[in-house]
C-alpha cells in the first residue's frame, strides 16, 4: 500500500527557544513520507538562525521546506500560506513551540488508511505548563456529522487546529482557510470544519505535547482586546451559518446546540463590561449585534427544544434599541457573573525558600516530575545567598519566581498568592516533596465543589516515618490539638486572597487561616484519600512547641471573641484543653482560667468583650468634632452597655 504524503504546517514567529525541540520531534517520526513546511512570519528574534543550524546538521528522510512571508501577517496567514504550498494528501498543523510524539503521524495515518471515508482524525494531547483543560472525554471511535457538531459546540472536541490529521481536498473543497487578522481564529476555523465534516475518528493515544509558557499567545494581550476579537469571530460564524454555499456544509439554523453556544458567547461579551464598569462598551456591542444578521424571532419560536424563558428573552428584538438593550440587560445580568481570566487553570504550586538550596534541590524535581503537567509553578525566594537564586533561574519549568528580602514565610506566601492564577493553591515549600509523580494526576479532577481539600501526608522525623490521615470532617476538637498539613492542602486561591495569612505570627498562620475560614466564615472542606506530600519535621513549627502553643492561644481567644454566641462550644472545648495542658501557676495569665465552671468562664469572656466594645465605641464618639455629637455618643453607648451589664 502506498503511503500518502503528509504535510506538516509549522507557523514560526519568535520561537528561537522552542523551534529546535519542535523540528527534532518531526525529524524523529517513525513515519517518513513527510514534508514539513516552516512558514517564516518575519519575527524579531533569531528563530531561523536556529532553523538553519538544525537543517545544516540534519541528514534524515523528512523533507523540510522554508517559506518566508513578505512581512509579519499573523498565524492565520502563515497557516493559509502553508495550505497553499502543501503537496501532501493530508494536512497536520503543529505550533512551533510544541512537539509531537515519535509515533504521532504513523498512528494517525494508520487510522486514516483503514477509514478512507473519514475526513479528520483527532489525537489526544498532554499539556505542559500552567493551563487546565478538562480531560479529553471522547470515545475511540468514528463520530457522525451531528455528533461532531454537538461535541464541537459544547467544547468536548478541543477548539485548536493542531493534532488533527485532515484531508487536504476536504479543506480546499469547502474553502476552509483561516480568517486573517483576528485572535481566536482557530476556534472559529474548528467550528467551520465541524459544520462541514461528515465523519471524524478519535484516537485516545497521546500524540501531541502542548507547551504553555509566558510568551504563548494565549497568555498575552488584554481581556478587552481578546473580547473585541471574539465578538468579531462570532459575527463571522453567524455569517457562515446563514450563507450555506459550501458543498459539505450542514444547515444548522435550527440546531439548538449551535444556537445556545452563540447565545452564551454573546451574553458573556455583553454582560462582562457592565460588571466591569464599562457599560458604554456593552451598549456599543448590543447595537452592533442589532445591525448584524441573526436568527429571526420566528426562527427562535420554531425551535421546540427552547424553554419559554429562553424564547421570551428575545422580545428585545421587537423593541426600539434603547428599550431593547434595557430589557436584554435585565434578563441576562441577574444570573451573570464574571469568569476569572484564567478559569481554565486548576492548580498553582508554590514553593517558599530562603537559604535552603539543599531542600530546594529536593523539592523542585518532585514538582517538575509530576505526570500531570497543567499546573502553574511559582517560587518565592527571600533573597538567598547560598546559590538558591541561581538554581531557581536555571529551572525552565518554573513559571514565575522572585528573589528579594521578605518579612518572613507568611509574607512570602502572601506574595506568591497574589501572583497565582490557579483555582487552587498548594504550598510545597523547600525541603518537602510530593509523595509520588502521580499525585497531581490523582487529585486534579477531584478538586470541585469544596473550598479546601486535605490530602494525606507522611511525616519524616529523623529516620522514622509517620502517616498523617486528615479527618473526614473538620471539628473544633481536631483543630484545637492538630492541624492540616499545608503541604497537602489544596486551598481556593480566592479565599487566600480575601483572607491572607497573618504575617504577625511566625509559626501557625496556616493553621489560623484554615481554622478561621472554616469556623468563622463557613468555607467547606473535604478529605482526599491520596498521599500528597512527604513532610520533614525539622522546621520551626515542629521544634518550637512553646511558641506554637502561645500563638495558638492568641488565635483561639480572638476567634472566641469574634464568634459571639457561636463561640460557646469552642470556648468550652478550649477550656478543657487548657486544664489538661496548662500548669495551674500559668492559668492566671489566660482569659479563661482556674474555674471548673465553664458558665462563669463564658460570662467573664463576654464581659471582657463588652468592655472592649464600649471602649471602641466611646473612642469613636469622642473623636467627633461637634461637642454635641460627642456628648450624645457617650451617653448613647453608656446607656446601651449599662443595660447589657445588668444581664451579664
Coordinates of C-alpha atoms in Angstrom, one line a residue:
X1 CA 0.0 0.0 0.0
X2 CA 1.4 3.4 -1.0
X3 CA 1.8 5.6 2.0
X4 CA 0.4 9.1 1.5
X5 CA 2.5 12.2 1.7
X6 CA 1.7 14.2 4.9
X7 CA 2.2 18.0 5.0
X8 CA 3.1 19.3 8.5
X9 CA 2.5 23.1 8.6
X10 CA 4.5 25.0 11.2
X11 CA 4.0 28.8 11.5
X12 CA 7.1 30.3 13.0
X13 CA 7.3 33.6 14.9
X14 CA 9.8 34.4 17.7
X15 CA 10.2 30.8 18.7
X16 CA 14.0 30.7 19.0
X17 CA 13.8 28.9 22.4
X18 CA 11.5 26.2 21.1
X19 CA 11.9 25.6 17.4
X20 CA 14.7 23.1 17.8
X21 CA 12.5 20.9 20.1
X22 CA 9.7 21.2 17.5
X23 CA 11.8 20.2 14.5
X24 CA 13.5 17.4 16.3
X25 CA 10.2 15.9 17.2
X26 CA 9.3 15.9 13.5
X27 CA 12.7 14.5 12.5
X28 CA 12.2 11.6 14.9
X29 CA 8.9 10.4 13.3
X30 CA 8.7 6.7 12.6
X31 CA 6.6 7.6 9.6
X32 CA 8.9 9.0 6.9
X33 CA 6.8 10.3 4.0
X34 CA 6.5 13.8 5.4
X35 CA 7.1 17.3 4.2
X36 CA 7.5 19.9 7.0
X37 CA 6.6 23.4 5.9
X38 CA 8.1 26.1 8.1
X39 CA 6.4 29.5 7.5
X40 CA 8.7 32.4 8.4
X41 CA 6.3 35.1 9.7
X42 CA 9.1 37.7 10.0
X43 CA 9.8 37.5 13.7
X44 CA 12.3 39.8 15.5
X45 CA 14.5 37.1 17.1
X46 CA 16.9 34.5 15.6
X47 CA 14.4 31.7 15.1
X48 CA 15.5 31.0 11.5
X49 CA 19.2 31.0 12.5
X50 CA 18.2 28.1 14.8
X51 CA 16.3 26.5 11.9
X52 CA 19.2 26.8 9.5
X53 CA 21.5 25.4 12.2
X54 CA 19.3 22.4 12.6
X55 CA 18.9 21.8 8.9
X56 CA 22.7 22.1 8.3
X57 CA 23.3 19.0 10.6
X58 CA 20.1 17.1 9.6
X59 CA 20.6 14.0 7.4
X60 CA 17.3 12.2 7.8
X61 CA 14.5 11.4 5.3
X62 CA 12.0 14.1 6.3
X63 CA 11.8 17.0 3.8
X64 CA 12.0 20.4 5.5
X65 CA 10.9 23.4 3.4
X66 CA 11.1 27.1 4.5
X67 CA 8.7 29.8 3.1
X68 CA 9.1 33.4 4.1
X69 CA 6.2 35.9 4.3
X70 CA 6.6 39.4 2.9
X71 CA 6.0 40.8 6.4
X72 CA 4.6 39.8 9.7
X73 CA 1.0 38.8 8.9
X74 CA -0.1 36.6 11.8
X75 CA -0.6 32.9 12.4
X76 CA -3.7 32.6 10.3
X77 CA -1.9 34.0 7.2
X78 CA 1.0 31.7 7.9
X79 CA -1.2 28.6 8.1
X80 CA -3.0 29.7 4.9
X81 CA 0.4 30.0 3.2
X82 CA 1.2 26.5 4.3
X83 CA -2.1 25.2 2.9
X84 CA -1.3 26.8 -0.5
X85 CA 2.2 25.4 -0.6
X86 CA 1.4 21.9 0.7
X87 CA 1.7 18.9 -1.6
X88 CA 0.5 16.3 0.8
X89 CA -2.7 14.3 0.7
X90 CA -3.2 15.0 4.4
X91 CA -2.5 18.2 6.4
X92 CA -1.3 18.3 10.0
X93 CA -0.9 21.6 11.9
X94 CA 1.9 21.9 14.5
X95 CA 2.8 25.0 16.5
X96 CA 6.5 26.0 16.6
X97 CA 6.7 25.9 20.4
X98 CA 5.1 22.5 20.7
X99 CA 6.2 19.0 19.8
X100 CA 4.7 15.6 18.7
X101 CA 5.4 12.1 19.9
X102 CA 7.6 9.8 18.0
X103 CA 4.7 7.7 16.6
X104 CA 2.3 10.6 16.1
X105 CA 2.0 10.7 12.3
X106 CA 2.3 6.9 11.9
X107 CA -0.6 6.3 14.4
X108 CA -2.9 8.9 12.7
X109 CA -2.1 7.7 9.2
X110 CA -2.8 4.1 10.1
X111 CA -6.2 5.1 11.2
X112 CA -6.8 7.2 8.1
X113 CA -5.8 4.3 5.8
X114 CA -8.2 1.9 7.5
X115 CA -11.1 4.5 7.4
X116 CA -10.9 6.0 3.9
X117 CA -14.2 7.9 4.3
X118 CA -13.1 9.8 7.4
X119 CA -12.1 13.4 6.7
X120 CA -10.4 14.1 10.1
X121 CA -8.5 12.1 12.7
X122 CA -8.1 13.7 16.1
X123 CA -5.4 12.7 18.6
X124 CA -5.0 13.2 22.3
X125 CA -2.6 15.6 23.9
X126 CA -0.6 16.4 27.0
X127 CA -0.4 19.9 28.5
X128 CA 3.0 21.1 29.8
X129 CA 2.7 24.4 31.6
X130 CA 0.2 26.5 33.6
X131 CA -3.1 25.6 31.8
X132 CA -6.0 23.4 32.7
X133 CA -8.2 21.7 30.2
X134 CA -10.9 19.2 31.2
X135 CA -9.9 15.7 30.3
X136 CA -10.4 14.6 26.6
X137 CA -13.7 12.8 27.3
X138 CA -14.4 11.2 23.9
X139 CA -14.5 7.5 22.9
X140 CA -12.1 6.0 20.5
X141 CA -14.5 5.5 17.5
X142 CA -16.0 7.2 14.4
X143 CA -18.3 10.2 15.0
X144 CA -21.0 11.2 12.6
X145 CA -21.9 14.7 11.5
X146 CA -24.5 15.5 14.2
X147 CA -22.2 14.2 16.9
X148 CA -19.3 16.3 15.6
X149 CA -21.4 19.5 15.7
X150 CA -22.7 18.7 19.2
X151 CA -19.2 17.9 20.5
X152 CA -17.6 21.0 19.0
X153 CA -20.2 23.5 20.2
X154 CA -20.1 22.0 23.7
X155 CA -16.3 22.1 23.9
X156 CA -15.9 18.3 24.1
X157 CA -13.7 18.5 21.0
X158 CA -10.9 20.9 21.7
X159 CA -11.0 24.1 19.5
X160 CA -7.5 24.2 18.2
X161 CA -6.3 23.1 14.7
X162 CA -3.2 21.2 15.9
X163 CA -3.1 17.5 16.4
X164 CA -5.7 16.9 13.7
X165 CA -4.9 15.0 10.5
X166 CA -7.2 16.4 7.8
X167 CA -7.7 15.5 4.2
X168 CA -6.4 18.4 2.1
X169 CA -9.1 18.0 -0.6
X170 CA -11.7 18.4 2.1
X171 CA -10.2 21.7 3.2
X172 CA -9.9 23.0 -0.4
X173 CA -13.3 21.8 -1.5
X174 CA -15.0 23.7 1.4
X175 CA -12.7 26.7 1.2
X176 CA -11.7 26.2 4.9
X177 CA -8.9 28.8 5.1
X178 CA -8.3 30.7 8.3
X179 CA -9.7 34.2 8.9
X180 CA -6.8 36.6 8.9
X181 CA -6.3 39.5 11.3
X182 CA -8.2 38.3 14.4
X183 CA -7.3 36.4 17.5
X184 CA -9.1 33.1 18.4
X185 CA -9.3 32.3 14.7
X186 CA -8.5 28.7 15.4
X187 CA -11.8 28.3 17.4
X188 CA -13.8 29.7 14.5
X189 CA -11.9 27.6 12.0
X190 CA -12.8 24.4 14.1
X191 CA -16.4 25.5 14.1
X192 CA -16.4 25.9 10.3
X193 CA -14.9 22.4 10.0
X194 CA -17.5 20.9 12.3
X195 CA -20.3 22.3 10.1
X196 CA -18.7 20.5 7.1
X197 CA -17.4 17.3 8.4
X198 CA -19.2 14.0 7.8
X199 CA -17.0 11.6 9.8
X200 CA -14.3 12.0 12.4
X201 CA -12.2 9.3 14.1
X202 CA -10.8 9.9 17.6
X203 CA -7.5 8.4 18.8
X204 CA -7.1 8.4 22.6
X205 CA -3.3 7.7 22.5
X206 CA -1.3 10.9 23.2
X207 CA 0.3 12.2 20.1
X208 CA 0.9 15.9 20.9
X209 CA 2.7 17.9 23.6
X210 CA 1.2 21.3 24.1
X211 CA 3.6 23.7 25.9
X212 CA 2.3 26.8 27.8
X213 CA 4.8 29.5 28.6
X214 CA 5.0 33.2 29.2
X215 CA 5.2 34.0 25.5
X216 CA 2.3 31.9 24.4
X217 CA -0.3 33.9 22.5
X218 CA -3.0 32.6 24.9
X219 CA -1.2 34.3 27.8
X220 CA -0.8 37.7 26.2
X221 CA -2.9 40.7 25.4
X222 CA -5.6 42.3 27.5
X223 CA -9.0 40.9 28.2
X224 CA -10.7 43.8 26.4
X225 CA -8.6 43.1 23.2
X226 CA -9.5 39.4 23.3
X227 CA -13.2 40.2 23.7
X228 CA -13.1 42.5 20.7
X229 CA -11.6 39.8 18.6
X230 CA -14.0 37.2 20.0
X231 CA -17.1 39.2 19.0
X232 CA -15.7 39.6 15.5
X233 CA -15.2 35.9 15.3
X234 CA -18.8 35.3 16.5
X235 CA -20.1 37.6 13.7
X236 CA -18.0 35.7 11.2
X237 CA -19.5 32.4 12.5
X238 CA -23.1 33.8 12.3
X239 CA -22.5 34.9 8.7
X240 CA -21.1 31.4 7.9
X241 CA -24.2 29.7 9.3
X242 CA -26.6 31.9 7.3
X243 CA -24.8 31.5 3.9
X244 CA -24.7 27.8 3.3
X245 CA -22.8 27.6 0.0
X246 CA -20.0 25.1 0.6
X247 CA -20.6 21.5 -0.7
X248 CA -20.3 19.7 2.6
X249 CA -21.8 22.5 4.9
X250 CA -24.8 21.5 7.1
X251 CA -27.8 23.7 7.7
X252 CA -27.7 24.3 11.4
X253 CA -30.0 27.3 11.7
X254 CA -32.4 25.2 13.7
X255 CA -29.7 23.4 15.7
X256 CA -30.3 24.1 19.3
X257 CA -26.7 23.4 20.4
X258 CA -25.2 25.8 17.9
X259 CA -27.8 28.5 18.8
X260 CA -27.2 28.2 22.5
X261 CA -23.4 28.3 22.0
X262 CA -23.6 31.6 20.2
X263 CA -26.2 33.0 22.7
X264 CA -23.9 32.1 25.6
X265 CA -20.9 33.7 23.9
X266 CA -22.8 36.9 23.1
X267 CA -24.3 37.1 26.6
X268 CA -20.8 36.9 28.2
X269 CA -19.4 39.6 25.8
X270 CA -22.2 42.0 26.5
X271 CA -22.6 41.4 30.3
X272 CA -18.9 41.3 31.3
X273 CA -18.3 45.0 30.5
X274 CA -21.3 46.0 32.7
X275 CA -19.9 44.2 35.7
X276 CA -16.5 45.7 35.0
X277 CA -18.0 49.2 35.0
X278 CA -17.8 49.8 31.2
X279 CA -21.5 49.8 30.2
X280 CA -20.8 52.0 27.2
X281 CA -18.9 49.1 25.7
X282 CA -21.9 46.8 26.3
X283 CA -24.3 49.3 24.6
X284 CA -21.9 49.6 21.6
X285 CA -21.7 45.8 21.2
X286 CA -25.5 45.4 21.6
X287 CA -26.1 48.0 18.8
X288 CA -23.6 46.2 16.7
X289 CA -25.5 42.9 17.2
X290 CA -28.8 44.6 16.3
X291 CA -27.4 45.6 12.9
X292 CA -26.0 42.2 12.1
X293 CA -27.7 39.2 10.5
X294 CA -29.2 37.0 13.2
X295 CA -32.0 34.4 13.9
X296 CA -35.4 36.0 13.3
X297 CA -37.9 35.9 16.1
X298 CA -39.9 33.3 14.1
X299 CA -36.8 31.1 13.8
X300 CA -36.4 31.3 17.6
X301 CA -40.0 30.5 18.3
X302 CA -39.9 27.5 16.0
X303 CA -37.1 25.8 18.0
X304 CA -39.3 23.5 20.1
X305 CA -36.5 22.5 22.5
X306 CA -36.1 26.1 23.7
X307 CA -37.7 26.7 27.1
X308 CA -40.3 29.5 27.5
X309 CA -37.8 31.6 29.4
X310 CA -35.3 31.3 26.5
X311 CA -37.9 32.4 24.0
X312 CA -39.2 35.4 25.9
X313 CA -35.7 36.7 26.3
X314 CA -35.8 37.6 22.6
X315 CA -38.6 40.1 22.9
X316 CA -35.8 42.7 22.9
X317 CA -35.7 42.3 19.1
X318 CA -39.2 43.8 18.8
X319 CA -38.4 46.8 20.9
X320 CA -36.5 50.0 20.0
X321 CA -32.7 49.9 20.5
X322 CA -32.6 51.7 23.8
X323 CA -35.5 49.8 25.3
X324 CA -34.4 46.6 23.8
X325 CA -31.0 46.9 25.4
X326 CA -32.6 47.6 28.8
X327 CA -34.7 44.5 28.5
X328 CA -31.8 42.4 27.4
X329 CA -29.6 43.6 30.3
X330 CA -32.4 42.9 32.8
X331 CA -33.0 39.4 31.6
X332 CA -29.3 38.4 31.5
X333 CA -27.5 40.3 34.1
X334 CA -29.3 38.8 37.1
X335 CA -27.7 35.4 36.6
X336 CA -24.4 36.5 35.1
X337 CA -21.0 36.7 36.9
X338 CA -17.5 37.4 35.8
X339 CA -15.4 34.4 34.9
X340 CA -11.8 34.8 36.1
X341 CA -9.4 35.3 33.2
X342 CA -7.6 32.1 34.0
X343 CA -10.7 30.0 34.9
X344 CA -9.1 27.2 32.8
X345 CA -6.2 26.7 35.2
X346 CA -6.8 24.4 38.2
X347 CA -3.6 24.3 40.3
X348 CA -0.9 26.7 41.4
X349 CA 2.1 25.1 43.2
X350 CA 4.0 27.5 45.5
X351 CA 7.5 27.0 46.9
X352 CA 8.9 29.3 49.6
X353 CA 12.6 29.3 50.1
X354 CA 15.4 31.1 52.0
X355 CA 19.0 29.9 52.0
X356 CA 17.9 26.2 51.7
X357 CA 19.5 25.1 48.4
X358 CA 19.7 21.5 49.5
X359 CA 16.0 21.5 50.3
X360 CA 15.1 23.3 47.1
X361 CA 17.0 20.7 45.1
X362 CA 14.8 18.1 46.8
X363 CA 11.5 19.9 46.2
X364 CA 11.8 21.2 42.6
X365 CA 12.5 17.8 41.0
X366 CA 9.5 16.3 42.8
X367 CA 7.3 19.1 41.3
X368 CA 8.6 19.1 37.8
X369 CA 8.4 15.3 37.6
X370 CA 4.6 15.2 38.0
X371 CA 2.8 13.2 35.3
X372 CA 0.1 15.8 35.3
X373 CA 1.7 19.0 33.9
X374 CA -1.1 21.5 33.6
X375 CA -0.1 23.4 36.7
X376 CA 1.4 26.8 37.4
X377 CA 4.7 26.8 39.4
X378 CA 5.7 29.9 41.5
X379 CA 8.8 30.1 43.6
X380 CA 9.3 33.0 46.1
X381 CA 12.9 33.2 47.5
X382 CA 13.7 35.5 50.3
X383 CA 16.9 36.9 48.8
X384 CA 19.1 33.8 49.4
X385 CA 22.9 33.9 49.2
X386 CA 23.6 30.2 49.1
X387 CA 23.1 29.6 45.4
X388 CA 19.3 29.1 45.6
X389 CA 18.6 32.1 43.3
X390 CA 20.9 30.7 40.5
X391 CA 19.3 27.3 40.9
X392 CA 15.8 28.7 40.5
X393 CA 16.8 30.7 37.5
X394 CA 18.1 27.6 35.8
X395 CA 14.8 25.8 36.0
X396 CA 12.7 26.2 32.8
X397 CA 9.5 24.7 34.3
X398 CA 9.2 27.4 37.0
X399 CA 6.7 29.8 35.5
X400 CA 7.2 32.8 37.9
X401 CA 9.8 33.5 40.5
X402 CA 11.2 36.3 42.6
X403 CA 14.2 36.6 44.9
X404 CA 14.0 39.5 47.3
X405 CA 14.1 40.1 51.1
X406 CA 10.8 39.5 52.8
X407 CA 9.3 39.7 56.3
X408 CA 9.0 36.0 56.9
X409 CA 7.5 32.9 55.5
X410 CA 3.9 34.1 55.6
X411 CA 4.8 37.4 54.0
X412 CA 6.4 35.3 51.2
X413 CA 3.3 33.0 51.0
X414 CA 1.0 36.1 50.6
X415 CA 3.3 37.4 47.9
X416 CA 3.0 34.2 46.0
X417 CA -0.8 34.0 46.3
X418 CA -1.1 37.5 44.7
X419 CA 0.8 36.1 41.7
X420 CA -1.2 32.9 41.5
X421 CA -3.7 32.2 38.6
X422 CA -4.9 28.7 39.6
X423 CA -8.2 28.0 41.1
X424 CA -6.4 26.2 44.0
X425 CA -3.0 26.7 45.6
X426 CA -0.8 24.1 47.1
X427 CA 2.2 25.1 49.2
X428 CA 5.2 22.7 48.7
X429 CA 7.9 24.6 50.5
X430 CA 11.6 24.0 50.1
X431 CA 12.7 20.7 51.6
X432 CA 9.3 18.9 51.2
X433 CA 8.3 16.7 48.3
X434 CA 5.4 15.2 46.6
X435 CA 4.7 11.6 47.7
X436 CA 4.9 10.3 44.1
X437 CA 4.9 11.6 40.5
X438 CA 1.3 10.7 40.1
X439 CA -0.1 12.9 42.9
X440 CA -1.5 15.8 40.8
X441 CA -2.9 13.4 38.3
X442 CA -4.8 11.6 41.0
X443 CA -6.0 14.8 42.7
X444 CA -6.8 17.4 40.0
X445 CA -10.1 16.0 38.8
X446 CA -11.4 15.7 42.4
X447 CA -10.9 19.5 43.1
X448 CA -14.5 20.7 42.8
X449 CA -17.4 21.7 45.0
X450 CA -15.3 22.4 48.1
X451 CA -13.1 25.2 49.2
X452 CA -10.3 23.2 50.9
X453 CA -9.1 19.6 50.2
X454 CA -6.9 17.9 52.8
X455 CA -4.7 15.2 51.4
X456 CA -2.7 12.6 53.3
X457 CA 1.0 13.1 54.3
X458 CA 4.0 11.2 55.5
X459 CA 6.0 12.9 58.3
X460 CA 9.7 12.2 58.4
X461 CA 11.3 12.6 61.9
X462 CA 14.9 11.6 61.7
X463 CA 14.8 8.0 60.4
X464 CA 11.2 7.4 61.3
X465 CA 8.2 7.8 59.0
X466 CA 4.6 8.5 60.3
X467 CA 1.5 8.7 58.2
X468 CA -1.0 11.5 58.7
X469 CA -4.6 10.9 57.7
X470 CA -6.8 14.1 57.7
X471 CA -10.2 13.8 59.3
X472 CA -13.3 13.0 57.2
X473 CA -14.9 16.2 58.7
X474 CA -13.3 19.2 60.4
X475 CA -14.2 19.7 64.1
X476 CA -13.3 22.0 66.9
X477 CA -11.7 19.2 68.8
X478 CA -9.4 18.3 65.9
X479 CA -8.3 21.8 65.1
X480 CA -7.5 22.7 68.8
X481 CA -4.9 19.9 69.1
X482 CA -4.0 19.2 65.4
X483 CA -3.5 20.9 62.1
X484 CA -4.0 20.3 58.4
X485 CA -0.6 19.9 56.8
X486 CA -0.3 22.8 54.3
X487 CA 1.9 20.8 52.0
X488 CA -1.1 18.5 51.4
X489 CA -3.9 21.1 51.4
X490 CA -5.4 22.4 48.2
X491 CA -6.9 25.9 49.1
X492 CA -9.1 28.1 47.0
X493 CA -7.0 31.0 45.7
X494 CA -9.9 33.4 46.1
X495 CA -10.1 32.7 49.8
X496 CA -6.4 33.1 50.3
X497 CA -6.6 36.5 48.6
X498 CA -9.6 37.6 50.7
X499 CA -8.2 36.3 54.0
X500 CA -4.4 36.3 53.7
X501 CA -2.0 34.6 56.1
X502 CA -1.4 36.6 59.4
X503 CA 2.1 37.9 59.0
X504 CA 2.4 38.8 62.7
X505 CA 2.6 35.1 63.7
X506 CA 5.8 33.2 62.9
X507 CA 4.6 29.6 63.1
X508 CA 0.9 28.9 63.0
X509 CA -0.7 31.3 60.4
X510 CA -1.5 28.5 58.0
X511 CA -3.4 26.7 60.8
X512 CA -5.0 30.0 61.7
X513 CA -6.1 30.6 58.1
X514 CA -7.8 27.2 57.8
X515 CA -9.4 27.5 61.3
X516 CA -10.9 31.0 60.7
X517 CA -12.1 30.2 57.2
X518 CA -13.9 27.1 58.3
X519 CA -15.2 28.2 61.7
X520 CA -15.8 32.0 61.3
X521 CA -16.6 32.2 57.5
X522 CA -18.2 28.9 56.8
X523 CA -15.9 27.7 54.0
X524 CA -16.1 24.0 53.2
X525 CA -13.6 21.1 53.5
X526 CA -13.3 17.6 52.1
X527 CA -10.6 15.0 52.5
X528 CA -8.6 13.3 49.7
X529 CA -7.7 9.7 50.0
X530 CA -4.4 10.3 48.3
X531 CA -1.0 10.7 49.9
X532 CA 0.1 14.1 48.7
X533 CA 3.3 15.1 50.5
X534 CA 6.3 14.0 52.4
X535 CA 7.0 16.5 55.2
X536 CA 10.3 16.7 57.0
X537 CA 9.8 17.6 60.7
X538 CA 12.8 19.9 61.1
X539 CA 11.0 23.2 60.7
X540 CA 10.4 25.8 63.4
X541 CA 6.8 24.7 64.0
X542 CA 8.0 21.2 64.7
X543 CA 10.8 22.2 67.1
X544 CA 9.4 25.2 69.0
X545 CA 6.3 23.9 70.7
X546 CA 6.2 26.6 73.4
X547 CA 5.9 29.4 70.8
X548 CA 3.4 27.3 68.7
X549 CA 1.1 26.9 71.8
X550 CA 1.4 30.6 72.7
X551 CA 0.4 31.7 69.1
X552 CA -2.5 29.2 69.0
X553 CA -3.8 30.5 72.3
X554 CA -3.9 34.0 71.0
X555 CA -5.8 32.9 67.8
X556 CA -8.3 30.8 69.7
X557 CA -9.2 33.7 72.1
X558 CA -9.5 36.0 69.1
X559 CA -11.9 33.6 67.4
X560 CA -14.0 33.2 70.5
X561 CA -14.3 37.0 70.8
X562 CA -15.3 37.4 67.2
X563 CA -17.8 34.5 67.0
X564 CA -20.3 35.7 69.7
X565 CA -22.9 33.1 70.8
X566 CA -21.4 30.6 68.3
X567 CA -18.2 30.6 70.2
X568 CA -19.6 28.9 73.3
X569 CA -18.8 25.4 72.1
X570 CA -15.3 26.5 71.1
X571 CA -14.8 28.1 74.4
X572 CA -15.8 25.0 76.3
X573 CA -13.5 22.8 74.3
X574 CA -10.7 25.3 74.7
X575 CA -11.2 25.4 78.4
X576 CA -11.0 21.6 78.7
X577 CA -7.8 21.7 76.6
X578 CA -6.2 24.3 78.9
X579 CA -7.0 22.2 82.0
X580 CA -5.1 19.3 80.5
X581 CA -2.2 21.3 79.1
X582 CA -1.6 24.4 81.2
X583 CA 0.1 24.2 84.7
X584 CA -2.0 25.9 87.5
X585 CA 0.7 28.5 88.1
X586 CA 0.2 29.8 84.5
X587 CA -3.6 29.8 84.4
X588 CA -3.9 33.3 85.8
X589 CA -2.4 34.8 82.6
X590 CA -5.1 33.3 80.4
X591 CA -8.5 34.8 79.9
X592 CA -10.3 31.5 80.5
X593 CA -8.7 30.0 83.7
X594 CA -8.8 28.4 87.1
X595 CA -12.5 27.7 87.4
X596 CA -14.2 24.4 86.6
X597 CA -17.5 26.2 85.9
X598 CA -17.5 26.9 82.2
X599 CA -20.6 29.1 82.5
X600 CA -18.7 31.6 84.6
X601 CA -15.8 31.5 82.2
X602 CA -18.2 32.4 79.3
X603 CA -19.7 35.2 81.4
X604 CA -16.2 36.5 82.1
X605 CA -15.3 36.3 78.4
X606 CA -18.5 38.2 77.4
X607 CA -17.8 40.9 80.0
X608 CA -14.3 41.4 78.6
X609 CA -15.7 41.5 75.1
X610 CA -18.3 44.2 76.1
X611 CA -15.6 46.2 77.8
X612 CA -13.5 46.3 74.6
X613 CA -16.6 47.2 72.5
X614 CA -17.5 50.0 74.9
X615 CA -14.0 51.4 74.7
X616 CA -14.1 51.3 71.0
X617 CA -17.5 53.0 70.7
X618 CA -16.7 55.7 73.3
X619 CA -13.4 56.5 71.5
X620 CA -15.3 56.7 68.3
X621 CA -17.8 59.2 69.9
X622 CA -15.0 61.3 71.4
X623 CA -13.4 61.6 68.0
X624 CA -16.4 63.7 66.7
X625 CA -15.7 67.4 66.1
X626 CA -19.0 68.6 67.4
X627 CA -19.3 68.8 71.2
X628 CA -23.0 67.9 71.0
X629 CA -22.3 64.8 68.9
X630 CA -19.5 63.7 71.3
X631 CA -21.8 64.0 74.4
X632 CA -24.8 62.3 72.7
X633 CA -22.5 59.4 71.6
X634 CA -21.0 58.9 75.0
X635 CA -24.5 58.9 76.6
X636 CA -25.9 56.6 74.0
X637 CA -23.2 53.9 74.3
X638 CA -23.0 54.3 78.1
X639 CA -26.8 53.5 78.4
X640 CA -26.5 50.7 75.9
X641 CA -23.8 48.9 77.7
X642 CA -25.3 49.7 81.1
X643 CA -28.4 47.6 80.2
X644 CA -26.2 44.9 78.8
X645 CA -24.2 44.7 82.1
X646 CA -27.5 44.1 84.0
X647 CA -27.8 40.7 82.4
X648 CA -24.1 39.6 82.5

